[in-house]
Amino acid sequence: MSAGGSAANTAIALRILGRDVQVAGKVGVDIQGDFVISELRRQGVGVRNIRRTKNRCTSGTIILNVKGEDRRYLHYAGANAEFGSDDLDIGSLDDAMVLYFGGYLALPGFTVTPLTELLRQAKSRGMTTVLDVTMPAEEPFGIEHVAPPLLYTNYFLPNYEEAAMLTGEVDERIQCRRPNDLNPDCAVVITRGPQGTTTRRRGCLIETPPFPMESVDGAGAGDAFTAGLIAALLEEWELKRALKFASAIGASRTRVLGCFSSVFTFEETLFFLEDKR
C-alpha cells in the first residue's frame, strides 16, 4: 500500500529529483487519509493545502498487474469527488514556479470553468502550467472539455488512449495537432508507454523514442515522466532535451512494483543518459 494518484505520484517523484513541492487535494477523516498525509510528509512533500472531509472516505485504487498486458484499475473516487476550487488557497500560488493539475475530468468538483480560472490565475503570476487528464472509460468527453483550459496551458500531457477519446483520432500525430491548433504555444505531449512520446508545439513535431527497461509495473510511469519534464523545465532546457530526460525517468519507474519506487534521482538520470548516448 502506498500513497498514489496523479498529484501525489508527481509530487513524490519531484522530491526524488530534488525539487520543493506542495500538494493540494482532499482526503477523508479516516485511517487512509491519515496514511496519505503521513506518507507525503515522509517523502518531504508539503501537505498544508490538503483538505479533509467527513462526508466521504479517502479515494482508493487497486492496481492489477497482468503479465504481457496493460494493468487494470479498480477505482473509488471518494473524497476526490468533493475537491473543488473552494478548497484551494489561490495565495499559495504566489511562491510557486509551476502549477501541475492532474486528474482533470475525473474530479467532478473541478469542471471546465473553475479549472480555466485556476490556470488563468497561475499564468497571471508568471507560472508555467502543466495539465494532465484522467478519463473514466464510460464518460463521453471530447475536445470541447479541454479547449478553454488549454488557452492557459503550457504543457498538455494526455496518454494515447485519452488523446484518442478526446479527439476521435487514432494517429498520434493528428491527436497532437487538434489540441495544439487551439493554442499553438501549448506543447501537446502524447505519452505512449513503450512506444515513446509524440509532441507538437507551434507546428513542430518531436518524436521521442523509449528507453528499453525490464518492466514490472507501469503504475505511475506517466506521473514520473511528468515530474521529469517539470524538473527539466525548471532547468530551462530546450524541449527536445527535456522530453528525453523525462522519458528516462518515466522508464525508470517501471522496474519494480509501486507508484514511485525506483524513480531515478536527477544525477542518476544524467548518468543513465550519458551511458545510453
PDB file of C-alpha atoms in Angstrom:
ATOM      1  CA  MET A   1       0.000   0.000   0.000  1.00  0.00           C
ATOM      2  CA  SER A   2       1.239   3.478  -0.846  1.00  0.00           C
ATOM      3  CA  ALA A   3       0.062   6.997  -1.446  1.00  0.00           C
ATOM      4  CA  GLY A   4      -0.901   7.425  -5.084  1.00  0.00           C
ATOM      5  CA  GLY A   5      -2.747   9.392  -7.720  1.00  0.00           C
ATOM      6  CA  SER A   6      -1.507  11.841 -10.320  1.00  0.00           C
ATOM      7  CA  ALA A   7      -0.709  14.684  -7.929  1.00  0.00           C
ATOM      8  CA  ALA A   8       0.862  12.540  -5.209  1.00  0.00           C
ATOM      9  CA  ASN A   9       2.980  10.456  -7.610  1.00  0.00           C
ATOM     10  CA  THR A  10       4.225  13.506  -9.485  1.00  0.00           C
ATOM     11  CA  ALA A  11       4.982  15.357  -6.256  1.00  0.00           C
ATOM     12  CA  ILE A  12       6.967  12.490  -4.746  1.00  0.00           C
ATOM     13  CA  ALA A  13       8.928  11.998  -7.974  1.00  0.00           C
ATOM     14  CA  LEU A  14       9.741  15.723  -7.965  1.00  0.00           C
ATOM     15  CA  ARG A  15      11.065  15.388  -4.417  1.00  0.00           C
ATOM     16  CA  ILE A  16      13.242  12.473  -5.537  1.00  0.00           C
ATOM     17  CA  LEU A  17      14.527  14.838  -8.237  1.00  0.00           C
ATOM     18  CA  GLY A  18      15.392  17.399  -5.566  1.00  0.00           C
ATOM     19  CA  ARG A  19      12.561  19.919  -6.004  1.00  0.00           C
ATOM     20  CA  ASP A  20      10.385  21.580  -3.366  1.00  0.00           C
ATOM     21  CA  VAL A  21       6.717  20.765  -3.921  1.00  0.00           C
ATOM     22  CA  GLN A  22       3.284  21.198  -2.329  1.00  0.00           C
ATOM     23  CA  VAL A  23       0.210  19.034  -2.956  1.00  0.00           C
ATOM     24  CA  ALA A  24      -3.398  20.233  -2.918  1.00  0.00           C
ATOM     25  CA  GLY A  25      -6.247  17.751  -2.671  1.00  0.00           C
ATOM     26  CA  LYS A  26      -8.871  16.276  -0.372  1.00  0.00           C
ATOM     27  CA  VAL A  27      -8.963  13.122   1.750  1.00  0.00           C
ATOM     28  CA  GLY A  28     -11.413  11.677   4.231  1.00  0.00           C
ATOM     29  CA  VAL A  29     -11.283  11.745   8.013  1.00  0.00           C
ATOM     30  CA  ASP A  30     -10.202   8.114   8.133  1.00  0.00           C
ATOM     31  CA  ILE A  31      -7.135   5.933   8.527  1.00  0.00           C
ATOM     32  CA  GLN A  32      -6.460   6.014   4.780  1.00  0.00           C
ATOM     33  CA  GLY A  33      -6.440   9.824   4.820  1.00  0.00           C
ATOM     34  CA  ASP A  34      -4.026   9.757   7.772  1.00  0.00           C
ATOM     35  CA  PHE A  35      -1.820   7.380   5.802  1.00  0.00           C
ATOM     36  CA  VAL A  36      -1.771   9.506   2.636  1.00  0.00           C
ATOM     37  CA  ILE A  37      -0.830  12.665   4.524  1.00  0.00           C
ATOM     38  CA  SER A  38       1.836  10.941   6.639  1.00  0.00           C
ATOM     39  CA  GLU A  39       3.333   9.220   3.578  1.00  0.00           C
ATOM     40  CA  LEU A  40       3.553  12.504   1.670  1.00  0.00           C
ATOM     41  CA  ARG A  41       5.191  14.142   4.697  1.00  0.00           C
ATOM     42  CA  ARG A  42       7.636  11.243   4.973  1.00  0.00           C
ATOM     43  CA  GLN A  43       8.603  11.799   1.343  1.00  0.00           C
ATOM     44  CA  GLY A  44       9.181  15.514   2.004  1.00  0.00           C
ATOM     45  CA  VAL A  45       6.076  16.807   0.211  1.00  0.00           C
ATOM     46  CA  GLY A  46       4.235  19.827   1.621  1.00  0.00           C
ATOM     47  CA  VAL A  47       0.671  19.000   2.679  1.00  0.00           C
ATOM     48  CA  ARG A  48      -0.711  22.286   4.049  1.00  0.00           C
ATOM     49  CA  ASN A  49      -3.110  22.509   1.060  1.00  0.00           C
ATOM     50  CA  ILE A  50      -4.705  19.098   1.643  1.00  0.00           C
ATOM     51  CA  ARG A  51      -8.261  19.399   2.958  1.00  0.00           C
ATOM     52  CA  ARG A  52     -10.301  16.764   4.807  1.00  0.00           C
ATOM     53  CA  THR A  53     -13.981  15.853   4.662  1.00  0.00           C
ATOM     54  CA  LYS A  54     -16.262  13.841   6.945  1.00  0.00           C
ATOM     55  CA  ASN A  55     -18.692  13.199   4.096  1.00  0.00           C
ATOM     56  CA  ARG A  56     -16.654  10.704   2.086  1.00  0.00           C
ATOM     57  CA  CYS A  57     -13.874   8.178   2.541  1.00  0.00           C
ATOM     58  CA  THR A  58     -10.421   8.736   1.080  1.00  0.00           C
ATOM     59  CA  SER A  59     -10.130   7.811  -2.585  1.00  0.00           C
ATOM     60  CA  GLY A  60      -8.617   4.421  -3.308  1.00  0.00           C
ATOM     61  CA  THR A  61      -7.390   2.416  -6.274  1.00  0.00           C
ATOM     62  CA  ILE A  62      -6.497  -1.256  -6.571  1.00  0.00           C
ATOM     63  CA  ILE A  63      -3.987  -1.824  -9.389  1.00  0.00           C
ATOM     64  CA  LEU A  64      -3.921  -5.270 -11.005  1.00  0.00           C
ATOM     65  CA  ASN A  65      -0.795  -6.043 -12.992  1.00  0.00           C
ATOM     66  CA  VAL A  66      -1.259  -8.605 -15.761  1.00  0.00           C
ATOM     67  CA  LYS A  67       1.854 -10.066 -17.345  1.00  0.00           C
ATOM     68  CA  GLY A  68       2.072  -9.199 -21.036  1.00  0.00           C
ATOM     69  CA  GLU A  69      -0.923  -6.851 -20.884  1.00  0.00           C
ATOM     70  CA  ASP A  70      -1.802  -3.397 -19.606  1.00  0.00           C
ATOM     71  CA  ARG A  71      -2.728  -3.073 -15.938  1.00  0.00           C
ATOM     72  CA  ARG A  72      -6.300  -2.795 -14.670  1.00  0.00           C
ATOM     73  CA  TYR A  73      -7.611  -0.247 -12.178  1.00  0.00           C
ATOM     74  CA  LEU A  74     -10.450  -0.631  -9.679  1.00  0.00           C
ATOM     75  CA  HIS A  75     -11.085   2.926  -8.508  1.00  0.00           C
ATOM     76  CA  TYR A  76     -13.246   4.601  -5.877  1.00  0.00           C
ATOM     77  CA  ALA A  77     -13.450   8.412  -6.230  1.00  0.00           C
ATOM     78  CA  GLY A  78     -14.246   9.064  -2.581  1.00  0.00           C
ATOM     79  CA  ALA A  79     -13.201  12.480  -1.252  1.00  0.00           C
ATOM     80  CA  ASN A  80     -11.835  13.434  -4.670  1.00  0.00           C
ATOM     81  CA  ALA A  81     -15.440  13.911  -5.781  1.00  0.00           C
ATOM     82  CA  GLU A  82     -15.739  16.883  -3.401  1.00  0.00           C
ATOM     83  CA  PHE A  83     -12.447  18.575  -4.291  1.00  0.00           C
ATOM     84  CA  GLY A  84     -13.087  21.937  -5.952  1.00  0.00           C
ATOM     85  CA  SER A  85     -11.815  25.473  -6.342  1.00  0.00           C
ATOM     86  CA  ASP A  86     -13.196  26.463  -2.908  1.00  0.00           C
ATOM     87  CA  ASP A  87     -10.643  24.091  -1.378  1.00  0.00           C
ATOM     88  CA  LEU A  88      -7.725  25.992  -2.919  1.00  0.00           C
ATOM     89  CA  ASP A  89      -5.918  28.954  -1.436  1.00  0.00           C
ATOM     90  CA  ILE A  90      -5.002  30.971  -4.534  1.00  0.00           C
ATOM     91  CA  GLY A  91      -2.395  32.820  -2.489  1.00  0.00           C
ATOM     92  CA  SER A  92      -0.426  29.575  -2.237  1.00  0.00           C
ATOM     93  CA  LEU A  93       0.484  30.043  -5.916  1.00  0.00           C
ATOM     94  CA  ASP A  94       2.431  33.225  -5.180  1.00  0.00           C
ATOM     95  CA  ASP A  95       5.721  31.478  -4.364  1.00  0.00           C
ATOM     96  CA  ALA A  96       5.450  28.723  -6.970  1.00  0.00           C
ATOM     97  CA  MET A  97       7.055  28.480 -10.402  1.00  0.00           C
ATOM     98  CA  VAL A  98       4.994  25.632 -11.879  1.00  0.00           C
ATOM     99  CA  LEU A  99       1.375  24.576 -11.414  1.00  0.00           C
ATOM    100  CA  TYR A 100       0.635  20.956 -12.295  1.00  0.00           C
ATOM    101  CA  PHE A 101      -3.025  19.869 -12.366  1.00  0.00           C
ATOM    102  CA  GLY A 102      -3.560  16.120 -12.570  1.00  0.00           C
ATOM    103  CA  GLY A 103      -6.763  14.125 -12.741  1.00  0.00           C
ATOM    104  CA  TYR A 104      -8.861  16.629 -14.659  1.00  0.00           C
ATOM    105  CA  LEU A 105     -12.103  15.038 -15.982  1.00  0.00           C
ATOM    106  CA  ALA A 106     -12.130  12.590 -13.059  1.00  0.00           C
ATOM    107  CA  LEU A 107     -12.777  15.328 -10.480  1.00  0.00           C
ATOM    108  CA  PRO A 108     -16.492  16.240 -10.580  1.00  0.00           C
ATOM    109  CA  GLY A 109     -15.950  19.387  -8.486  1.00  0.00           C
ATOM    110  CA  PHE A 110     -13.375  20.778 -10.900  1.00  0.00           C
ATOM    111  CA  THR A 111     -15.274  21.384 -14.102  1.00  0.00           C
ATOM    112  CA  VAL A 112     -14.026  23.316 -17.109  1.00  0.00           C
ATOM    113  CA  THR A 113     -14.854  26.803 -15.756  1.00  0.00           C
ATOM    114  CA  PRO A 114     -13.051  26.646 -12.373  1.00  0.00           C
ATOM    115  CA  LEU A 115     -10.068  24.864 -13.929  1.00  0.00           C
ATOM    116  CA  THR A 116      -9.761  27.519 -16.633  1.00  0.00           C
ATOM    117  CA  GLU A 117      -9.870  30.248 -13.987  1.00  0.00           C
ATOM    118  CA  LEU A 118      -7.223  28.488 -11.881  1.00  0.00           C
ATOM    119  CA  LEU A 119      -4.879  28.191 -14.847  1.00  0.00           C
ATOM    120  CA  ARG A 120      -5.559  31.827 -15.790  1.00  0.00           C
ATOM    121  CA  GLN A 121      -4.639  32.878 -12.251  1.00  0.00           C
ATOM    122  CA  ALA A 122      -1.432  30.862 -12.456  1.00  0.00           C
ATOM    123  CA  LYS A 123      -0.478  32.374 -15.810  1.00  0.00           C
ATOM    124  CA  SER A 124      -1.144  35.895 -14.479  1.00  0.00           C
ATOM    125  CA  ARG A 125       1.501  35.153 -11.820  1.00  0.00           C
ATOM    126  CA  GLY A 126       4.025  34.169 -14.481  1.00  0.00           C
ATOM    127  CA  MET A 127       3.844  30.449 -13.698  1.00  0.00           C
ATOM    128  CA  THR A 128       4.358  27.564 -16.112  1.00  0.00           C
ATOM    129  CA  THR A 129       1.183  25.457 -16.268  1.00  0.00           C
ATOM    130  CA  VAL A 130       1.025  21.698 -16.852  1.00  0.00           C
ATOM    131  CA  LEU A 131      -2.292  19.879 -17.379  1.00  0.00           C
ATOM    132  CA  ASP A 132      -2.988  16.144 -17.273  1.00  0.00           C
ATOM    133  CA  VAL A 133      -6.273  14.267 -17.577  1.00  0.00           C
ATOM    134  CA  THR A 134      -7.742  11.068 -16.181  1.00  0.00           C
ATOM    135  CA  MET A 135     -10.677   9.842 -18.212  1.00  0.00           C
ATOM    136  CA  PRO A 136     -13.180   7.258 -16.957  1.00  0.00           C
ATOM    137  CA  ALA A 137     -13.854   4.914 -19.865  1.00  0.00           C
ATOM    138  CA  GLU A 138     -17.630   5.319 -19.735  1.00  0.00           C
ATOM    139  CA  GLU A 139     -17.616   9.140 -19.970  1.00  0.00           C
ATOM    140  CA  PRO A 140     -18.082  10.751 -23.444  1.00  0.00           C
ATOM    141  CA  PHE A 141     -15.511  13.528 -23.133  1.00  0.00           C
ATOM    142  CA  GLY A 142     -14.420  15.461 -26.225  1.00  0.00           C
ATOM    143  CA  ILE A 143     -12.056  18.234 -27.268  1.00  0.00           C
ATOM    144  CA  GLU A 144     -14.567  20.861 -26.091  1.00  0.00           C
ATOM    145  CA  HIS A 145     -13.900  19.795 -22.487  1.00  0.00           C
ATOM    146  CA  VAL A 146     -10.239  20.807 -22.698  1.00  0.00           C
ATOM    147  CA  ALA A 147     -10.406  23.720 -25.170  1.00  0.00           C
ATOM    148  CA  PRO A 148     -10.917  26.577 -22.615  1.00  0.00           C
ATOM    149  CA  PRO A 149      -8.200  25.486 -20.127  1.00  0.00           C
ATOM    150  CA  LEU A 150      -5.746  24.806 -22.971  1.00  0.00           C
ATOM    151  CA  LEU A 151      -5.688  28.564 -23.655  1.00  0.00           C
ATOM    152  CA  TYR A 152      -3.810  28.944 -20.343  1.00  0.00           C
ATOM    153  CA  THR A 153      -1.767  25.733 -20.519  1.00  0.00           C
ATOM    154  CA  ASN A 154       1.923  25.466 -21.429  1.00  0.00           C
ATOM    155  CA  TYR A 155       2.113  21.649 -21.469  1.00  0.00           C
ATOM    156  CA  PHE A 156      -0.761  19.199 -22.030  1.00  0.00           C
ATOM    157  CA  LEU A 157       0.038  15.540 -21.261  1.00  0.00           C
ATOM    158  CA  PRO A 158      -2.659  13.003 -22.196  1.00  0.00           C
ATOM    159  CA  ASN A 159      -1.717   9.416 -22.914  1.00  0.00           C
ATOM    160  CA  TYR A 160      -2.552   7.791 -26.242  1.00  0.00           C
ATOM    161  CA  GLU A 161      -5.907   6.341 -25.142  1.00  0.00           C
ATOM    162  CA  GLU A 162      -7.001   9.622 -23.556  1.00  0.00           C
ATOM    163  CA  ALA A 163      -5.983  11.609 -26.630  1.00  0.00           C
ATOM    164  CA  ALA A 164      -7.942   9.174 -28.824  1.00  0.00           C
ATOM    165  CA  MET A 165     -11.064   9.689 -26.716  1.00  0.00           C
ATOM    166  CA  LEU A 166     -10.680  13.488 -26.748  1.00  0.00           C
ATOM    167  CA  THR A 167     -10.030  13.842 -30.479  1.00  0.00           C
ATOM    168  CA  GLY A 168     -11.641  10.760 -32.028  1.00  0.00           C
ATOM    169  CA  GLU A 169      -8.344  10.129 -33.859  1.00  0.00           C
ATOM    170  CA  VAL A 170      -6.087   7.050 -33.814  1.00  0.00           C
ATOM    171  CA  ASP A 171      -2.958   8.639 -35.331  1.00  0.00           C
ATOM    172  CA  GLU A 172      -0.950  10.253 -32.520  1.00  0.00           C
ATOM    173  CA  ARG A 173       0.316  12.978 -34.861  1.00  0.00           C
ATOM    174  CA  ILE A 174      -3.269  14.083 -35.538  1.00  0.00           C
ATOM    175  CA  GLN A 175      -4.086  13.696 -31.845  1.00  0.00           C
ATOM    176  CA  CYS A 176      -1.330  16.230 -31.137  1.00  0.00           C
ATOM    177  CA  ARG A 177      -2.434  18.616 -33.857  1.00  0.00           C
ATOM    178  CA  ARG A 178      -6.033  19.182 -32.778  1.00  0.00           C
ATOM    179  CA  PRO A 179      -5.254  20.474 -29.230  1.00  0.00           C
ATOM    180  CA  ASN A 180      -2.175  22.327 -30.486  1.00  0.00           C
ATOM    181  CA  ASP A 181      -4.290  24.172 -33.053  1.00  0.00           C
ATOM    182  CA  LEU A 182      -6.313  25.578 -30.140  1.00  0.00           C
ATOM    183  CA  ASN A 183      -3.151  27.030 -28.583  1.00  0.00           C
ATOM    184  CA  PRO A 184      -0.016  26.781 -30.753  1.00  0.00           C
ATOM    185  CA  ASP A 185       2.195  27.781 -27.790  1.00  0.00           C
ATOM    186  CA  CYS A 186       0.986  24.794 -25.757  1.00  0.00           C
ATOM    187  CA  ALA A 187       3.224  21.737 -26.132  1.00  0.00           C
ATOM    188  CA  VAL A 188       0.904  18.733 -26.547  1.00  0.00           C
ATOM    189  CA  VAL A 189       2.738  15.604 -25.383  1.00  0.00           C
ATOM    190  CA  ILE A 190       1.126  12.222 -26.162  1.00  0.00           C
ATOM    191  CA  THR A 191       2.676   9.547 -23.948  1.00  0.00           C
ATOM    192  CA  ARG A 192       2.594   6.066 -25.478  1.00  0.00           C
ATOM    193  CA  GLY A 193       4.354   3.875 -22.926  1.00  0.00           C
ATOM    194  CA  PRO A 194       6.837   1.512 -24.622  1.00  0.00           C
ATOM    195  CA  GLN A 195       6.306   3.374 -27.932  1.00  0.00           C
ATOM    196  CA  GLY A 196       7.766   6.640 -26.583  1.00  0.00           C
ATOM    197  CA  THR A 197       6.157  10.076 -26.906  1.00  0.00           C
ATOM    198  CA  THR A 198       4.895  12.318 -29.685  1.00  0.00           C
ATOM    199  CA  THR A 199       4.945  16.082 -29.096  1.00  0.00           C
ATOM    200  CA  ARG A 200       3.728  19.056 -31.097  1.00  0.00           C
ATOM    201  CA  ARG A 201       4.266  22.754 -30.422  1.00  0.00           C
ATOM    202  CA  ARG A 202       3.932  25.633 -32.887  1.00  0.00           C
ATOM    203  CA  GLY A 203       3.547  23.102 -35.684  1.00  0.00           C
ATOM    204  CA  CYS A 204       6.842  21.353 -34.868  1.00  0.00           C
ATOM    205  CA  LEU A 205       6.649  17.597 -34.253  1.00  0.00           C
ATOM    206  CA  ILE A 206       9.073  15.798 -31.910  1.00  0.00           C
ATOM    207  CA  GLU A 207       9.215  12.004 -31.676  1.00  0.00           C
ATOM    208  CA  THR A 208      10.990  10.802 -28.524  1.00  0.00           C
ATOM    209  CA  PRO A 209      11.925   7.090 -28.594  1.00  0.00           C
ATOM    210  CA  PRO A 210      11.518   4.937 -25.472  1.00  0.00           C
ATOM    211  CA  PHE A 211      14.264   3.593 -23.249  1.00  0.00           C
ATOM    212  CA  PRO A 212      14.045  -0.218 -23.050  1.00  0.00           C
ATOM    213  CA  MET A 213      13.515  -1.467 -19.481  1.00  0.00           C
ATOM    214  CA  GLU A 214      12.659  -4.793 -17.886  1.00  0.00           C
ATOM    215  CA  SER A 215       9.215  -3.553 -16.943  1.00  0.00           C
ATOM    216  CA  VAL A 216       7.395  -4.993 -13.910  1.00  0.00           C
ATOM    217  CA  ASP A 217       4.758  -2.355 -13.146  1.00  0.00           C
ATOM    218  CA  GLY A 218       3.748   0.652 -15.258  1.00  0.00           C
ATOM    219  CA  ALA A 219       1.751   2.361 -12.498  1.00  0.00           C
ATOM    220  CA  GLY A 220       2.965   5.920 -12.007  1.00  0.00           C
ATOM    221  CA  ALA A 221       5.276   5.894 -15.028  1.00  0.00           C
ATOM    222  CA  GLY A 222       3.345   8.716 -16.687  1.00  0.00           C
ATOM    223  CA  ASP A 223       3.463  10.722 -13.465  1.00  0.00           C
ATOM    224  CA  ALA A 224       7.221  10.150 -13.186  1.00  0.00           C
ATOM    225  CA  PHE A 225       7.542  11.346 -16.799  1.00  0.00           C
ATOM    226  CA  THR A 226       5.623  14.486 -15.845  1.00  0.00           C
ATOM    227  CA  ALA A 227       7.890  15.107 -12.862  1.00  0.00           C
ATOM    228  CA  GLY A 228      10.937  14.687 -15.086  1.00  0.00           C
ATOM    229  CA  LEU A 229       9.546  17.152 -17.597  1.00  0.00           C
ATOM    230  CA  ILE A 230       8.808  19.722 -14.879  1.00  0.00           C
ATOM    231  CA  ALA A 231      12.284  19.299 -13.389  1.00  0.00           C
ATOM    232  CA  ALA A 232      13.845  19.777 -16.821  1.00  0.00           C
ATOM    233  CA  LEU A 233      11.735  22.875 -17.471  1.00  0.00           C
ATOM    234  CA  LEU A 234      12.947  24.361 -14.184  1.00  0.00           C
ATOM    235  CA  GLU A 235      16.475  23.805 -15.516  1.00  0.00           C
ATOM    236  CA  GLU A 236      15.372  25.868 -18.558  1.00  0.00           C
ATOM    237  CA  TRP A 237      16.385  23.151 -21.009  1.00  0.00           C
ATOM    238  CA  GLU A 238      15.072  23.185 -24.550  1.00  0.00           C
ATOM    239  CA  LEU A 239      12.059  20.964 -25.185  1.00  0.00           C
ATOM    240  CA  LYS A 240      13.757  18.093 -27.009  1.00  0.00           C
ATOM    241  CA  ARG A 241      16.279  17.609 -24.197  1.00  0.00           C
ATOM    242  CA  ALA A 242      13.551  17.943 -21.548  1.00  0.00           C
ATOM    243  CA  LEU A 243      11.463  15.223 -23.207  1.00  0.00           C
ATOM    244  CA  LYS A 244      14.393  12.829 -23.347  1.00  0.00           C
ATOM    245  CA  PHE A 245      15.164  13.450 -19.670  1.00  0.00           C
ATOM    246  CA  ALA A 246      11.504  12.877 -18.764  1.00  0.00           C
ATOM    247  CA  SER A 247      11.350   9.661 -20.791  1.00  0.00           C
ATOM    248  CA  ALA A 248      14.326   8.224 -18.907  1.00  0.00           C
ATOM    249  CA  ILE A 249      12.671   8.953 -15.564  1.00  0.00           C
ATOM    250  CA  GLY A 250       9.341   7.501 -16.700  1.00  0.00           C
ATOM    251  CA  ALA A 251      11.085   4.312 -17.813  1.00  0.00           C
ATOM    252  CA  SER A 252      12.987   4.046 -14.524  1.00  0.00           C
ATOM    253  CA  ARG A 253       9.682   3.944 -12.620  1.00  0.00           C
ATOM    254  CA  THR A 254       8.571   0.646 -14.197  1.00  0.00           C
ATOM    255  CA  ARG A 255      11.364  -1.545 -12.820  1.00  0.00           C
ATOM    256  CA  VAL A 256       9.648  -2.619  -9.564  1.00  0.00           C
ATOM    257  CA  LEU A 257       6.149  -2.643  -8.045  1.00  0.00           C
ATOM    258  CA  GLY A 258       4.820   0.663  -6.753  1.00  0.00           C
ATOM    259  CA  CYS A 259       3.691   4.104  -7.909  1.00  0.00           C
ATOM    260  CA  PHE A 260       7.007   5.910  -7.343  1.00  0.00           C
ATOM    261  CA  SER A 261       9.505   3.214  -6.336  1.00  0.00           C
ATOM    262  CA  SER A 262      12.720   3.052  -8.412  1.00  0.00           C
ATOM    263  CA  VAL A 263      12.420   6.579  -9.865  1.00  0.00           C
ATOM    264  CA  PHE A 264      15.881   7.817 -10.859  1.00  0.00           C
ATOM    265  CA  THR A 265      17.391  10.737  -8.969  1.00  0.00           C
ATOM    266  CA  PHE A 266      18.476  13.751 -11.004  1.00  0.00           C
ATOM    267  CA  GLU A 267      22.112  12.614 -11.008  1.00  0.00           C
ATOM    268  CA  GLU A 268      21.216   9.006 -11.848  1.00  0.00           C
ATOM    269  CA  THR A 269      19.219  10.225 -14.837  1.00  0.00           C
ATOM    270  CA  LEU A 270      22.125  12.269 -16.176  1.00  0.00           C
ATOM    271  CA  PHE A 271      24.444   9.276 -15.754  1.00  0.00           C
ATOM    272  CA  PHE A 272      21.916   6.967 -17.464  1.00  0.00           C
ATOM    273  CA  LEU A 273      21.508   9.348 -20.430  1.00  0.00           C
ATOM    274  CA  GLU A 274      25.257   9.713 -20.837  1.00  0.00           C
ATOM    275  CA  ASP A 275      25.640   5.930 -20.774  1.00  0.00           C
ATOM    276  CA  LYS A 276      22.894   5.481 -23.384  1.00  0.00           C
ATOM    277  CA  ARG A 277      24.394   8.189 -25.576  1.00  0.00           C
TER     278      ARG A 277
END
